Coordinates of C-alpha atoms in Angstrom, one line a residue:
M1 CA 4.1 18.8 2.0
D2 CA 2.8 15.2 1.5
G3 CA 1.9 14.4 5.0
D4 CA 5.0 12.5 5.9
S5 CA 5.1 13.8 9.4
G6 CA 3.4 10.6 10.5
D7 CA 6.9 9.1 11.2
D8 CA 7.2 11.5 14.1
V9 CA 3.8 10.7 15.7
N10 CA 3.9 9.2 19.1
D11 CA 0.5 10.0 20.5
E12 CA -1.2 6.9 19.2
V13 CA -0.1 3.3 20.0
S14 CA -0.5 0.6 17.4
T15 CA -1.0 -3.0 18.2
A16 CA 1.0 -4.8 15.4
A17 CA -1.0 -7.3 13.4
T18 CA 2.1 -8.6 11.7
S19 CA 5.6 -9.4 12.8
R20 CA 8.5 -7.2 12.3
E21 CA 10.0 -9.7 9.8
Q22 CA 6.7 -10.0 7.9
D23 CA 6.5 -6.3 7.6
A24 CA 10.1 -6.0 6.4
V25 CA 9.6 -8.6 3.6
R26 CA 6.3 -7.0 2.5
I27 CA 7.7 -3.5 2.5
L28 CA 10.9 -4.7 0.6
L29 CA 8.7 -6.3 -2.1
L30 CA 6.5 -3.2 -2.2
I31 CA 9.5 -0.9 -2.6
D32 CA 11.1 -3.2 -5.2
G33 CA 7.9 -3.2 -7.3
A34 CA 7.0 0.5 -6.8
A35 CA 10.4 2.1 -7.1
E36 CA 10.9 4.4 -10.1
P37 CA 14.2 4.0 -11.9
L38 CA 16.7 6.7 -11.2
A39 CA 17.4 9.1 -14.1
A40 CA 21.2 8.9 -13.3
P41 CA 23.4 7.4 -10.6
I42 CA 23.6 9.4 -7.4
R43 CA 27.2 10.6 -6.9
N44 CA 26.9 13.0 -4.1
D45 CA 25.6 10.6 -1.4
A46 CA 27.9 7.7 -0.6
A47 CA 25.1 5.6 0.8
L48 CA 23.1 5.9 -2.5
T49 CA 25.8 5.2 -5.1
D50 CA 24.3 1.7 -5.9
A51 CA 20.7 2.8 -5.5
V52 CA 18.5 1.4 -8.4
G53 CA 15.2 3.1 -7.7
V54 CA 13.2 5.3 -5.4
V55 CA 9.7 5.6 -4.0
E56 CA 9.0 9.3 -3.4
G57 CA 7.0 10.1 -0.3
Q58 CA 5.9 8.1 2.8
L59 CA 2.3 9.0 2.0
R60 CA 2.4 7.2 -1.3
L61 CA 4.1 4.2 0.3
Q62 CA 1.5 4.0 3.1
K63 CA -1.4 4.3 0.6
L64 CA 0.0 1.5 -1.6
D65 CA 0.6 -0.6 1.5
F66 CA -3.0 -0.1 2.6
W67 CA -4.3 -1.8 -0.6
L68 CA -1.7 -4.5 -0.2
R69 CA -2.8 -5.2 3.4
S70 CA -6.5 -4.8 2.7
P71 CA -7.7 -7.2 -0.1
D72 CA -11.3 -6.3 0.6
F73 CA -10.7 -2.7 -0.2
L74 CA -8.5 -3.6 -3.2
A75 CA -11.2 -5.8 -4.7
D76 CA -13.9 -3.1 -4.1
E77 CA -11.7 -0.6 -6.0
L78 CA -11.4 -3.1 -8.8
L79 CA -15.1 -3.2 -8.9
N80 CA -15.2 0.6 -9.1
D81 CA -12.9 0.5 -12.1
Y82 CA -15.0 -2.3 -13.7
E83 CA -18.1 -0.2 -13.4
R84 CA -16.4 2.7 -15.0
S85 CA -14.7 0.8 -17.9
G86 CA -16.7 -2.4 -18.3
E87 CA -13.4 -4.3 -18.6
P88 CA -14.2 -8.0 -17.8
R89 CA -10.7 -8.6 -16.5
L90 CA -11.3 -6.2 -13.6
L91 CA -14.4 -8.1 -12.5
D92 CA -12.4 -11.4 -12.8
L93 CA -9.6 -10.0 -10.6
A94 CA -12.0 -8.8 -8.0
A95 CA -13.7 -12.2 -8.0
Q96 CA -10.4 -14.0 -7.5
I97 CA -10.0 -12.1 -4.3
L98 CA -13.6 -12.2 -3.0
D99 CA -14.3 -15.8 -3.9
S100 CA -11.4 -16.9 -1.8
E101 CA -10.5 -16.5 1.9
E102 CA -8.0 -13.8 1.0
P103 CA -9.9 -10.9 2.6
E104 CA -9.8 -12.8 5.9
V105 CA -6.5 -14.5 5.9
R106 CA -4.4 -11.8 4.1
R107 CA -6.0 -8.8 5.8
Y108 CA -3.8 -6.8 8.2
P109 CA -5.9 -3.7 9.2
M110 CA -4.2 -0.3 9.4
L111 CA -4.8 2.6 11.7
R112 CA -7.0 5.5 10.7
H113 CA -4.7 8.6 11.2
H114 CA -4.5 12.3 10.2
F115 CA -3.8 11.4 6.6
G116 CA -5.8 8.3 6.3
A117 CA -4.5 4.7 6.6
Y118 CA -1.2 4.7 8.5
E119 CA 1.1 2.2 10.2
P120 CA 4.5 2.9 11.7
L121 CA 7.2 1.7 9.3
D122 CA 10.2 2.3 11.5
D123 CA 10.7 -1.3 12.7
A124 CA 10.4 -2.8 9.2
L125 CA 12.7 -0.1 7.7
A126 CA 15.2 -0.6 10.5
V127 CA 15.5 -4.2 9.4
L128 CA 15.9 -3.2 5.7
R129 CA 18.4 -0.4 6.5
S130 CA 20.6 -2.5 8.8
A131 CA 20.8 -5.2 6.1
G132 CA 21.9 -2.6 3.5
L133 CA 18.7 -3.1 1.3
V134 CA 16.9 0.3 1.6
V135 CA 18.0 3.8 2.5
R136 CA 15.5 6.5 3.6
R137 CA 16.3 10.1 3.0
R138 CA 14.3 13.0 4.6
H139 CA 13.7 16.4 2.9
G140 CA 12.7 19.6 4.6
R141 CA 14.2 21.8 7.3
V142 CA 15.4 21.1 10.8
G143 CA 12.4 20.0 12.9
R144 CA 10.1 19.9 9.9
T145 CA 10.2 17.0 7.5
S146 CA 8.3 17.6 4.3
R147 CA 9.0 14.2 2.6
H148 CA 10.6 10.9 3.0
D149 CA 12.1 9.1 0.0
Y150 CA 12.9 5.4 0.0
Y151 CA 15.8 4.3 -2.1
L152 CA 16.1 0.6 -3.1
L153 CA 19.7 -0.5 -3.2
A154 CA 21.1 -3.1 -5.7
R155 CA 21.5 -5.6 -2.8
G156 CA 17.8 -4.9 -1.9
R157 CA 16.7 -5.8 -5.4
D158 CA 18.8 -9.0 -5.3
V159 CA 17.4 -10.0 -1.9
A160 CA 13.9 -9.4 -3.1
R161 CA 14.4 -11.7 -6.0
T162 CA 16.1 -14.3 -3.9
V163 CA 13.3 -14.3 -1.3
V164 CA 10.7 -15.0 -3.9
A165 CA 12.8 -17.7 -5.6
Q166 CA 13.5 -19.5 -2.3
A167 CA 10.1 -19.0 -0.7
P168 CA 7.5 -19.1 -3.6
A169 CA 4.7 -18.2 -1.1
F170 CA 6.0 -14.6 -1.3
R171 CA 5.0 -14.6 -4.9
Y172 CA 1.6 -13.6 -3.6
Y173 CA 3.0 -10.2 -2.6
V174 CA 4.8 -9.7 -5.9
D175 CA 1.5 -10.3 -7.8
R176 CA -0.5 -8.1 -5.5
V177 CA 2.0 -5.3 -5.6
Q178 CA 1.7 -5.3 -9.4
L179 CA -2.1 -5.2 -9.1
V180 CA -2.0 -2.4 -6.6
L181 CA 0.4 -0.4 -8.8
D182 CA -1.9 -0.9 -11.8
L183 CA -4.8 0.4 -9.7
A184 CA -2.8 3.4 -8.5
D185 CA -1.9 4.2 -12.1
G186 CA 1.0 6.5 -11.2
R187 CA -1.0 8.6 -8.8
G188 CA 0.8 10.4 -6.0
G189 CA 0.2 9.9 -2.3
N190 CA -2.4 12.7 -2.0
Q191 CA -4.4 11.4 -5.0
L192 CA -4.4 7.9 -3.6
K193 CA -5.5 9.3 -0.2
E194 CA -8.4 11.2 -1.8
R195 CA -9.5 8.0 -3.6
Q196 CA -9.4 5.9 -0.4
Y197 CA -11.3 8.5 1.5
L198 CA -14.3 7.9 -0.9
Q199 CA -14.8 4.6 1.0
D200 CA -17.2 5.4 3.9
E201 CA -15.7 2.8 6.3
Y202 CA -12.3 4.3 5.7
A203 CA -13.4 8.0 6.0
T204 CA -15.5 7.5 9.1
A205 CA -13.2 5.3 11.1
A206 CA -12.3 7.0 14.4
R207 CA -8.8 8.3 14.5
G208 CA -6.5 5.9 16.2
T209 CA -8.7 2.9 15.5
R210 CA -8.2 0.1 12.9
I211 CA -10.1 0.5 9.6
G212 CA -12.8 -2.1 9.5
S213 CA -13.4 -4.8 6.8
I214 CA -15.7 -4.2 3.9
S215 CA -15.5 -7.8 2.6
A216 CA -19.3 -8.5 3.1
R217 CA -20.3 -5.4 1.2
A218 CA -17.8 -6.1 -1.5
R219 CA -19.0 -9.7 -2.0
S220 CA -22.6 -8.5 -2.1
R221 CA -21.6 -6.0 -4.7
L222 CA -19.8 -8.6 -6.7
A223 CA -22.9 -10.9 -6.7
Q224 CA -25.0 -8.0 -8.0
L225 CA -22.6 -7.1 -10.8
R226 CA -22.3 -10.8 -11.8
A227 CA -26.1 -10.8 -12.1
G228 CA -25.9 -7.8 -14.3
T229 CA -27.5 -5.5 -11.7
S230 CA -25.8 -2.2 -10.8
V231 CA -25.6 -1.6 -7.0
T232 CA -27.4 1.7 -7.7
D233 CA -30.3 0.2 -9.6
G234 CA -33.6 1.0 -8.0
V235 CA -32.1 3.9 -6.0
D236 CA -33.8 7.2 -6.6
A237 CA -31.6 9.9 -8.0

């Protein structure tokens, strides 16, 4: 089980920080970027005969969306990878985010839930499903869903390309989706959840509240790394 039961939660109310339409476009571009190609056409499900890819598991989709909606956390994870690898490109990518207003103007905080960052996707998916762009399939038994898979249809891929071509501002999401996927490096939902829980502000947020910003801490850390000083220098082991 990958924690997909979040779709059935109704005991916590979320105040949307984005519009239904914004969420639909963002999720479409995320699914378009993250969908794994199908090994073969699906013949036994009429709704999926023109599917071109799939994102397996709501947990993975939610964790990828968290980094997409949280540039401050995304940048801090890039700094983590920079400290491990020493690759200058990672420091530059983090700096591009933190030197701008992106952590403030592009941040849409998510709820802290049972399985970490969570935001109801039903409204956005309803838009995508009704337009014939995405199909969701549930796995499990009656009354107990173990996983949701999100299939991108050929029309969904076409619309994703058209949206970006006609409204270049959405190129931001295409670029950030690729950065998020590079950071995820093929990890599944549970692995991404475990990594995100290593952030104290994420792990200690009260259930049902929005996960707070770490932009100030990340910017301070960036400044120290630029100065050639590790954030742990001077700390006793």
